[in-house]
CSV table of C-alpha atoms in Angstrom, one decimal:
chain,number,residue,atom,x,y,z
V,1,UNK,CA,10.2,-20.2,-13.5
V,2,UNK,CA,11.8,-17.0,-12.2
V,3,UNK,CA,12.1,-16.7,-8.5
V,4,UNK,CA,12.2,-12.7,-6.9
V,5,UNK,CA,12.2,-11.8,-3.1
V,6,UNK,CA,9.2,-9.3,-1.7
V,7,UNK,CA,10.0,-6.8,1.3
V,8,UNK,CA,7.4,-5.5,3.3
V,9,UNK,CA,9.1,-3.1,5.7
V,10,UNK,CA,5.8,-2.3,8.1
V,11,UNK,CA,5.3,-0.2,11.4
V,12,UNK,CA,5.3,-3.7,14.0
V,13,UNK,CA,7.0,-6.3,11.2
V,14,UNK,CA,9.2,-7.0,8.4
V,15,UNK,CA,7.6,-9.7,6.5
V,16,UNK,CA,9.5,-11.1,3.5
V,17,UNK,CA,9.3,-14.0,0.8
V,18,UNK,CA,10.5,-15.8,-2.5
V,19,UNK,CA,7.9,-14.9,-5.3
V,20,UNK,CA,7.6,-16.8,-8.6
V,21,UNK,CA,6.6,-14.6,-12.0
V,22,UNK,CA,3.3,-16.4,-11.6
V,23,UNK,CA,2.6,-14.3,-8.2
V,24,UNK,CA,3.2,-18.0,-5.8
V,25,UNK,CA,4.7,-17.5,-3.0
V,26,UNK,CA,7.4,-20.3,-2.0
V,27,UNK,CA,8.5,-19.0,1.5
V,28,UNK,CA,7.7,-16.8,3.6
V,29,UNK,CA,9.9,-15.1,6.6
V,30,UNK,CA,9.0,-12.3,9.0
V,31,UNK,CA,10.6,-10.8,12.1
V,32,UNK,CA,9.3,-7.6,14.4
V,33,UNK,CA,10.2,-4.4,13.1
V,34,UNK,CA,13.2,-2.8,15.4
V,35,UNK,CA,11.7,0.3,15.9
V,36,UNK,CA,13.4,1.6,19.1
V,37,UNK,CA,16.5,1.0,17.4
V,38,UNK,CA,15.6,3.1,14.0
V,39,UNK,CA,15.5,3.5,10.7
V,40,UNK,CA,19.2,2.3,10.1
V,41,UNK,CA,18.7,-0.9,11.9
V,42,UNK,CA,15.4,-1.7,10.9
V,43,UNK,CA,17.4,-1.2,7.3
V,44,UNK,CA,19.9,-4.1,8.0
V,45,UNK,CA,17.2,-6.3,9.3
V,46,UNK,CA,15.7,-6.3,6.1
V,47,UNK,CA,18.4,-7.0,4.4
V,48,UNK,CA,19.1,-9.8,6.9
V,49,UNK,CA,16.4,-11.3,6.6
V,50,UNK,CA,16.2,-11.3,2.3
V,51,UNK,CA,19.3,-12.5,2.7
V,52,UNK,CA,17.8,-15.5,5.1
V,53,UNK,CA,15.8,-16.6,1.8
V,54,UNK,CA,18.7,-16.0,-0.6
V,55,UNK,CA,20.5,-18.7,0.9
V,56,UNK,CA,17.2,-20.9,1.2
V,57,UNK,CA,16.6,-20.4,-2.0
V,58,UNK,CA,17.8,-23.6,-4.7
V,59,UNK,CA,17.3,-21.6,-7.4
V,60,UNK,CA,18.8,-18.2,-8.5
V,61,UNK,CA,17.0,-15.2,-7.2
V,62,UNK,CA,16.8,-12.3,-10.1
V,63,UNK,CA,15.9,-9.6,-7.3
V,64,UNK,CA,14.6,-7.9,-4.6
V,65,UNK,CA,11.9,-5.6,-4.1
V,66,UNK,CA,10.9,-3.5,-1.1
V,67,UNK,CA,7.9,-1.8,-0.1
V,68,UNK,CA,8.0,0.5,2.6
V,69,UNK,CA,5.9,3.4,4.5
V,70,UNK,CA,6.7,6.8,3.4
V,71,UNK,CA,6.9,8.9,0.4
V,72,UNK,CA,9.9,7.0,-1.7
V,73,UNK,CA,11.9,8.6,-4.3
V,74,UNK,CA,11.5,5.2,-6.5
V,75,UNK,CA,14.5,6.9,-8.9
V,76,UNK,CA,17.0,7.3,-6.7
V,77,UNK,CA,15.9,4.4,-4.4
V,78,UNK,CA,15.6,6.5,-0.9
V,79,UNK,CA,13.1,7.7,1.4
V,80,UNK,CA,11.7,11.2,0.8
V,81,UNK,CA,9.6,11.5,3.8
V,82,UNK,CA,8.2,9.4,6.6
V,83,UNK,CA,6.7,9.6,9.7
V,84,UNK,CA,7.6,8.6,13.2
V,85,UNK,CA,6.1,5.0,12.6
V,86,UNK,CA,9.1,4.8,11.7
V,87,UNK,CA,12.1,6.9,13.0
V,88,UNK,CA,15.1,7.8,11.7
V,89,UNK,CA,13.7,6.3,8.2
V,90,UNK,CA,13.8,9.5,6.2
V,91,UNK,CA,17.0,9.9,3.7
V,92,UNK,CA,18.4,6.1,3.8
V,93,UNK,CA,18.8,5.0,0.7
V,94,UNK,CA,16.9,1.8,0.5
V,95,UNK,CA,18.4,0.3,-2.6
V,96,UNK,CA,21.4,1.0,-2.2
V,97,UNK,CA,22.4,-0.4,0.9
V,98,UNK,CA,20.2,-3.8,-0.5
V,99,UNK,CA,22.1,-4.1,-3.4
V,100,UNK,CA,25.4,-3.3,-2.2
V,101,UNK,CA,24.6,-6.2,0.9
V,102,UNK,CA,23.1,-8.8,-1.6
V,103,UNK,CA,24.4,-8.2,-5.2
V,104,UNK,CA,20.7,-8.2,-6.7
V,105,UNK,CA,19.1,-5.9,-8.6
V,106,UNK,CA,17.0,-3.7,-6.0
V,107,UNK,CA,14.0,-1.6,-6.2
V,108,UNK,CA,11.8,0.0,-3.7
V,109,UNK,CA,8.7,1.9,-3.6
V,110,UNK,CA,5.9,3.4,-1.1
V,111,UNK,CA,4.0,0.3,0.2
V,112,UNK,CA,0.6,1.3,-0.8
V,113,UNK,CA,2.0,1.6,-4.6
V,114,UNK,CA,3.6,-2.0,-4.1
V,115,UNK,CA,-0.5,-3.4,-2.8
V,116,UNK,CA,-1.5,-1.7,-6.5
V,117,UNK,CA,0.9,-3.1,-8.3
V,118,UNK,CA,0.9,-6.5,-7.1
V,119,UNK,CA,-3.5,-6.3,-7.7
V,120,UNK,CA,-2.8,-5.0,-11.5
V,121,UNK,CA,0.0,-7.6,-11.9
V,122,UNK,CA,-1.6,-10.5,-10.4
V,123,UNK,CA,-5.1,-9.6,-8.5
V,124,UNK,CA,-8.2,-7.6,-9.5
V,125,UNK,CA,-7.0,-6.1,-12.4
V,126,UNK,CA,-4.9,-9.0,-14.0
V,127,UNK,CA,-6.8,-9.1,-16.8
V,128,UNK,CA,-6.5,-5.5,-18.1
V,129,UNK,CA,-3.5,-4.9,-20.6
V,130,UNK,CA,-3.9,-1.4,-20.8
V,131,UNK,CA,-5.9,1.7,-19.0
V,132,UNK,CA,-6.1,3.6,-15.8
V,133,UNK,CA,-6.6,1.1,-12.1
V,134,UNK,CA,-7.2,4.0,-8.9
V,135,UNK,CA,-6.7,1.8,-5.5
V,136,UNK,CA,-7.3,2.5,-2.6
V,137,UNK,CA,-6.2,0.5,0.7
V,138,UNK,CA,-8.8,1.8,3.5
V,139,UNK,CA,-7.4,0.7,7.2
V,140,UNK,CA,-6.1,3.2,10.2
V,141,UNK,CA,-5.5,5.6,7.5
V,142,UNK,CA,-6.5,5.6,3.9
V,143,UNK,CA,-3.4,5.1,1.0
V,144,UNK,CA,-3.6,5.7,-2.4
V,145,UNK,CA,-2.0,4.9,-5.8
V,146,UNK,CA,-2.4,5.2,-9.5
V,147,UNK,CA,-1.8,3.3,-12.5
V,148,UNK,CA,-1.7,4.1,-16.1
V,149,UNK,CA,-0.5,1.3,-18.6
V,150,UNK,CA,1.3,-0.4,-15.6
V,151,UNK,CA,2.9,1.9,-14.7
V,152,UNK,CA,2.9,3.5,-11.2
V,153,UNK,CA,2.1,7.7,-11.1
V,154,UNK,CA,4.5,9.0,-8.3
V,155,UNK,CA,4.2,12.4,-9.2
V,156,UNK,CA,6.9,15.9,-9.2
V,157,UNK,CA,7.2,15.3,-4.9
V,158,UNK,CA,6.6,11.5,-4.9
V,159,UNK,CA,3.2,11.8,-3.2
V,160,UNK,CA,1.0,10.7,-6.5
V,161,UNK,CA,-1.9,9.0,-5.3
V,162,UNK,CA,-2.1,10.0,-1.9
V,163,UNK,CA,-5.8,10.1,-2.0
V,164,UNK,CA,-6.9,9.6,1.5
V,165,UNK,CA,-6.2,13.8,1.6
V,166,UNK,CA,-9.2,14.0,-0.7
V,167,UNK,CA,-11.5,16.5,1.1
V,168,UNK,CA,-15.2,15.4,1.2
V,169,UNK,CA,-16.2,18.7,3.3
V,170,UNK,CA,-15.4,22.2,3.6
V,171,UNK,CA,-16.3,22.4,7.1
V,172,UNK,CA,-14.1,23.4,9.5
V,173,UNK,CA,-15.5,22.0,12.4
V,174,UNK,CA,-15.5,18.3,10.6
V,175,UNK,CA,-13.6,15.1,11.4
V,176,UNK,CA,-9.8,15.1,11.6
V,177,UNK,CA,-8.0,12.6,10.3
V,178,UNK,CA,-4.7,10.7,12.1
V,179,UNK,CA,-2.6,13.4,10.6
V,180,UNK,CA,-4.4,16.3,11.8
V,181,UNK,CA,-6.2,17.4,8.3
V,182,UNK,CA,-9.9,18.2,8.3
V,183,UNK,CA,-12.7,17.1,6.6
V,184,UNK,CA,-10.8,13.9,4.0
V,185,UNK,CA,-11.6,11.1,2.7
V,186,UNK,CA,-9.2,9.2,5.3
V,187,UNK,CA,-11.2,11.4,8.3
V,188,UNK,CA,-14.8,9.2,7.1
V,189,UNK,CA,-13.2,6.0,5.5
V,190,UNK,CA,-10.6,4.5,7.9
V,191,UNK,CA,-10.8,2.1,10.9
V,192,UNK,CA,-11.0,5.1,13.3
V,193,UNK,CA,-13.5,6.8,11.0
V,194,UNK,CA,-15.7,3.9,10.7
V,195,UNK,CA,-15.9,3.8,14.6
V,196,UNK,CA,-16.5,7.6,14.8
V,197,UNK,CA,-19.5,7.2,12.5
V,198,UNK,CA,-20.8,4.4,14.7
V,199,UNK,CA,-20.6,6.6,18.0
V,200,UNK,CA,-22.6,9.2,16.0
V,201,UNK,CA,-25.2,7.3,15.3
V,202,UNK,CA,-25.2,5.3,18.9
V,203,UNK,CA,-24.2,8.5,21.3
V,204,UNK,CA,-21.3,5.3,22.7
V,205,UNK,CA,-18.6,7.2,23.1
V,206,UNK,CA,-16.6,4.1,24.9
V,207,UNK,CA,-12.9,5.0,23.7
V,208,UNK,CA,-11.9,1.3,23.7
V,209,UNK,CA,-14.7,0.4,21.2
V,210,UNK,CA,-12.3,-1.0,17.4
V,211,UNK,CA,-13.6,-1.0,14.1
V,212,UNK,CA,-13.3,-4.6,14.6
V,213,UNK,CA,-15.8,-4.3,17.5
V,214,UNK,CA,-18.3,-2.3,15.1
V,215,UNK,CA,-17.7,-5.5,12.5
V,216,UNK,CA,-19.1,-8.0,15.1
V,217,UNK,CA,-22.0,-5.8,15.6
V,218,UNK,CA,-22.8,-6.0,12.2
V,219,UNK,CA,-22.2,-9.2,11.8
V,220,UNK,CA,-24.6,-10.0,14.9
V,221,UNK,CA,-27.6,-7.7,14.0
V,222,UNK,CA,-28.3,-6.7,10.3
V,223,UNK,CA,-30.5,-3.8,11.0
V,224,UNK,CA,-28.5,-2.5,13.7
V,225,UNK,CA,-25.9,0.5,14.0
V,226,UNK,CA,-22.8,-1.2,13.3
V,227,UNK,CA,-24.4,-2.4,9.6
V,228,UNK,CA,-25.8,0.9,9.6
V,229,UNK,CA,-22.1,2.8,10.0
V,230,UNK,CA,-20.0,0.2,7.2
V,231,UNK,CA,-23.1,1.2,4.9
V,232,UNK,CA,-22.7,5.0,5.8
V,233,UNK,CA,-18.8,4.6,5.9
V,234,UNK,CA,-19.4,3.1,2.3
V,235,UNK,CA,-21.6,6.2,0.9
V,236,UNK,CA,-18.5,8.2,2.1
V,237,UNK,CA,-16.2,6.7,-0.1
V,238,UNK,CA,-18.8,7.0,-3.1
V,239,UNK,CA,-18.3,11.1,-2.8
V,240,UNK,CA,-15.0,10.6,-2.3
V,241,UNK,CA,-14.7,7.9,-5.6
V,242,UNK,CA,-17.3,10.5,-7.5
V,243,UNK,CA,-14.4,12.8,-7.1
V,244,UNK,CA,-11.7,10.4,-8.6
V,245,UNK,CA,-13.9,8.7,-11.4
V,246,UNK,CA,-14.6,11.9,-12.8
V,247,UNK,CA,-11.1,13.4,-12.9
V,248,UNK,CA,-9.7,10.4,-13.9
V,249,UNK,CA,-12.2,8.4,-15.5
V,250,UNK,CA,-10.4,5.0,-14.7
V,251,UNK,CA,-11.1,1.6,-16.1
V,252,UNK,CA,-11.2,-0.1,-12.5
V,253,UNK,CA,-11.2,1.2,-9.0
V,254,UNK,CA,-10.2,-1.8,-6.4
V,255,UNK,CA,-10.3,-1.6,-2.2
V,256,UNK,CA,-7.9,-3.1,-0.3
V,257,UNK,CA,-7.1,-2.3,3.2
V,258,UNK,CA,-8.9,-4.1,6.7
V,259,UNK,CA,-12.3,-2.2,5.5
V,260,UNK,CA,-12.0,-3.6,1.9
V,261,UNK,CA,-12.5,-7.4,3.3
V,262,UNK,CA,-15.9,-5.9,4.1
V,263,UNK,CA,-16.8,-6.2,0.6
V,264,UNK,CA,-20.5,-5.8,-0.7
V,265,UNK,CA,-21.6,-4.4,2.7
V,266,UNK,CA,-19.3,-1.7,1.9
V,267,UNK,CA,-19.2,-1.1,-1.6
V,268,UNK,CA,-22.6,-1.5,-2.6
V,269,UNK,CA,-23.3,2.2,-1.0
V,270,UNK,CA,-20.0,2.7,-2.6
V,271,UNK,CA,-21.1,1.5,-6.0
V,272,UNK,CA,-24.9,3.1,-5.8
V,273,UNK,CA,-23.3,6.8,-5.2
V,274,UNK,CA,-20.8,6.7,-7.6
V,275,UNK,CA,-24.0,5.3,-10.1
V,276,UNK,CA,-25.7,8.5,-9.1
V,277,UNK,CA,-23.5,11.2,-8.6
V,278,UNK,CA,-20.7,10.7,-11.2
V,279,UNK,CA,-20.7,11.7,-14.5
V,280,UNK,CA,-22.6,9.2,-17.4
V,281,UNK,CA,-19.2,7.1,-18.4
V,282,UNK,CA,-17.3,7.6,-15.2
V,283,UNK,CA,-20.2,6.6,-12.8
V,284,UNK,CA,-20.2,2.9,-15.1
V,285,UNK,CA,-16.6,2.1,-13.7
V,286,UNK,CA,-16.4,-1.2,-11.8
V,287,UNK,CA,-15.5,-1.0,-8.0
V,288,UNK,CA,-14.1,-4.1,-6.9
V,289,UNK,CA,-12.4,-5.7,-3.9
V,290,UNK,CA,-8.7,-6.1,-4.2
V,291,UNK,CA,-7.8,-10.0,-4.4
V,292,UNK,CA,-4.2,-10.9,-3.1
V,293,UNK,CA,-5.2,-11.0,1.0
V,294,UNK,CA,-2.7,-11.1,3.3
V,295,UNK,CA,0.1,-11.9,1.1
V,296,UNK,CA,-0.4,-8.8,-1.3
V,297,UNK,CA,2.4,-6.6,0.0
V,298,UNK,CA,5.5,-9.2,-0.4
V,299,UNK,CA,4.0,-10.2,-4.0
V,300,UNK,CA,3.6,-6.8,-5.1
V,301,UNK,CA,6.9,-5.9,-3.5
V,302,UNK,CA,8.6,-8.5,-5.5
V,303,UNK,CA,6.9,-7.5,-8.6
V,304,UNK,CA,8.9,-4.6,-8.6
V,305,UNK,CA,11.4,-6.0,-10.1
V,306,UNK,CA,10.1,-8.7,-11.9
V,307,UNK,CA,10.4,-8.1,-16.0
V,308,UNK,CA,8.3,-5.0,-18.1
V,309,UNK,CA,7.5,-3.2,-14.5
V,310,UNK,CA,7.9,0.0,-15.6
V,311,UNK,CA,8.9,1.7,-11.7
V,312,UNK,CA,12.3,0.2,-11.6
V,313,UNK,CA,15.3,2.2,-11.7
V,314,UNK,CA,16.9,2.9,-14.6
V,315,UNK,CA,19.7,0.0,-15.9
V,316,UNK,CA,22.7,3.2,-15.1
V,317,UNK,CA,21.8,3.7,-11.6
V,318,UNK,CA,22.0,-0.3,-11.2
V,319,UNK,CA,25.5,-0.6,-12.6
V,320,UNK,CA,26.6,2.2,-10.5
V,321,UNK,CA,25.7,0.4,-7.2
V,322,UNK,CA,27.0,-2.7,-8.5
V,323,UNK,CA,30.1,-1.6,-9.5
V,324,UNK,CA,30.8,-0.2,-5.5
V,325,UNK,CA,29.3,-3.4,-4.3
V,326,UNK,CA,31.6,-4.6,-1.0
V,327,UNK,CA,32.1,-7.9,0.6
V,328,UNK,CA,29.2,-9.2,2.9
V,329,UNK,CA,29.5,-8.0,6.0
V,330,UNK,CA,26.7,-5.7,6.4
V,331,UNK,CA,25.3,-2.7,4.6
V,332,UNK,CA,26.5,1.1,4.4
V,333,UNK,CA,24.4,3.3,5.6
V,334,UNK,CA,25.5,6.9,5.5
């Protein structure tokens, strides 16, 4: 039994763990994301803290992979773009520094492609050997990936699957989502959109009220506005998975993401569009909740480089770093 090491390199945390080829998680270690301090230090207390389970670890470990926010350049192993979640992130080569630090074989990737990955690998869509798996991990914002065979879409600028831009309307006076755009999929089908929909329908317009506070609601009347807004925020993201099924015509479509735990509340709208609106074979296409809970980003992390992924660098660019490797007493970081 193989043993690999999962990064998840989030906005408030670094969480981290030693991940068998069967998708178990052993251990698990986590610290609070530096982010005062910035992307170069947040850097080196990732590597700290995989190298916290390297030396916990009995058995060897054959790798380590990272997922982080961002658009990642998976080929060369860096950051492409990010936002200020986390500063001074863009351009640090991510690899690199990990393998240089650790002597392992590194791989990183955006973390929303690492939550698809680990769900084809081990979750929802374990059982497929073949075909097209959309995902779609609905929370503050909405992130996107796409698989084909297994293997990750990234796209000519890295931003392959970013589907929560999907626009639903051409109205310019619509929503706006957390970036600023108008009228997506992520403006209608995040937290924050879920709790806009339910101040429509209510006239509340209480700024401290959460998308878990619109949950509860549910939860406590059936007929009333907060069950009414998950099954409206669920119609939503029918349109927006007509949209995808028919371009793509996948073989599964799974949600992740703090809205996808809603589960049947949500996707049975979801399910019911799609059923009506898409075309005759797209509109069959299962939508299913995503399967791997809270520890899906480490195990999909680490099944970046586990064997036959086909999103790890190439075997050149390994030796390469290896060959510079340097003692351990810290990472590089140009």
């Amino acid at each position: 039994m193989s043993q690999y090491i999962g990064i998840d390199i989030g906005g408030t945390k670094i969480a981290s763990g030693i991940i068998t080829d069967t998708g178990k998680v052993l251990v698990r270690k986590k610290c609070p994301t530096p982010v005062k301090l910035g992307g170069p230090q947040i850097l080196q207390d990732s590597i700290a803290l995989a190298a916290e389970l390297l030396e916990s670890s009995d058995q060897k470990v054959e790798g380590v992979g990272i997922g982080a926010g961002g658009q990642i350049d998976a080929q060369q192993g860096l950051v492409y773009s990010a936002t200020d979640l986390l500063p001074g992130w863009r351009g640090l080569r991510i690899t690199e520094a990990f393998t240089k630090q650790l002597g392992l074989k590194a791989v990183v990737d955006n973390d929303v492609n690492v939550l698809a990955l680990g769900e084809a690998r081990f979750g929802a869509a374990a059982a497929l050997t073949s075909g097209t798996v959309v995902f779609l991990a609905l929370g503050t914002g909405v992130g996107g990936a796409l698989l084909s065979n297994g293997a990750l879409h990234h796209g000519a600028n890295w931003s392959g699957g970013e589907f929560g831009h999907i626009l639903l309307t051409m109205d310019p006076n619509a929503r706006r989502d957390g970036g600023g755009a108008v009228g997506t999929l992520e403006a209608y089908c995040s937290g924050p959109g879920l709790v806009q929909t339910w101040r429509e329908l209510t006239g509340n317009t209480d700024p401290d009220i959460t998308g878990e506070d619109v949950v509860m609601d549910a939860q406590k009347n059936p007929d009333g506005p907060g069950a009414i807004a998950i099954a409206k925020t669920g119609e939503y993201l029918g349109f927006g998975l007509v949209s995808l099924a028919n371009a793509l015509d996948p073989d599964m479509i799974i949600i992740g993401g703090g809205l996808g735990t809603l589960g049947d509340a949500l996707l049975n709208p979801t399910r019911e569009i799609l059923k009506k609106r898409a075309l005759p074979g797209p509109s069959k296409c299962p939508v299913v909740q995503a399967k791997l809970g809270i520890d899906a980003p480490i195990i999909g992390a680490a099944s970046l480089v586990m064997p036959n992924n086909q999103t790890a660098n190439s075997e050149l660019a390994l030796q390469n770093i290896l060959r510079d490797r340097v003692p351990k007493t810290g990472p590089r970081i140009n």
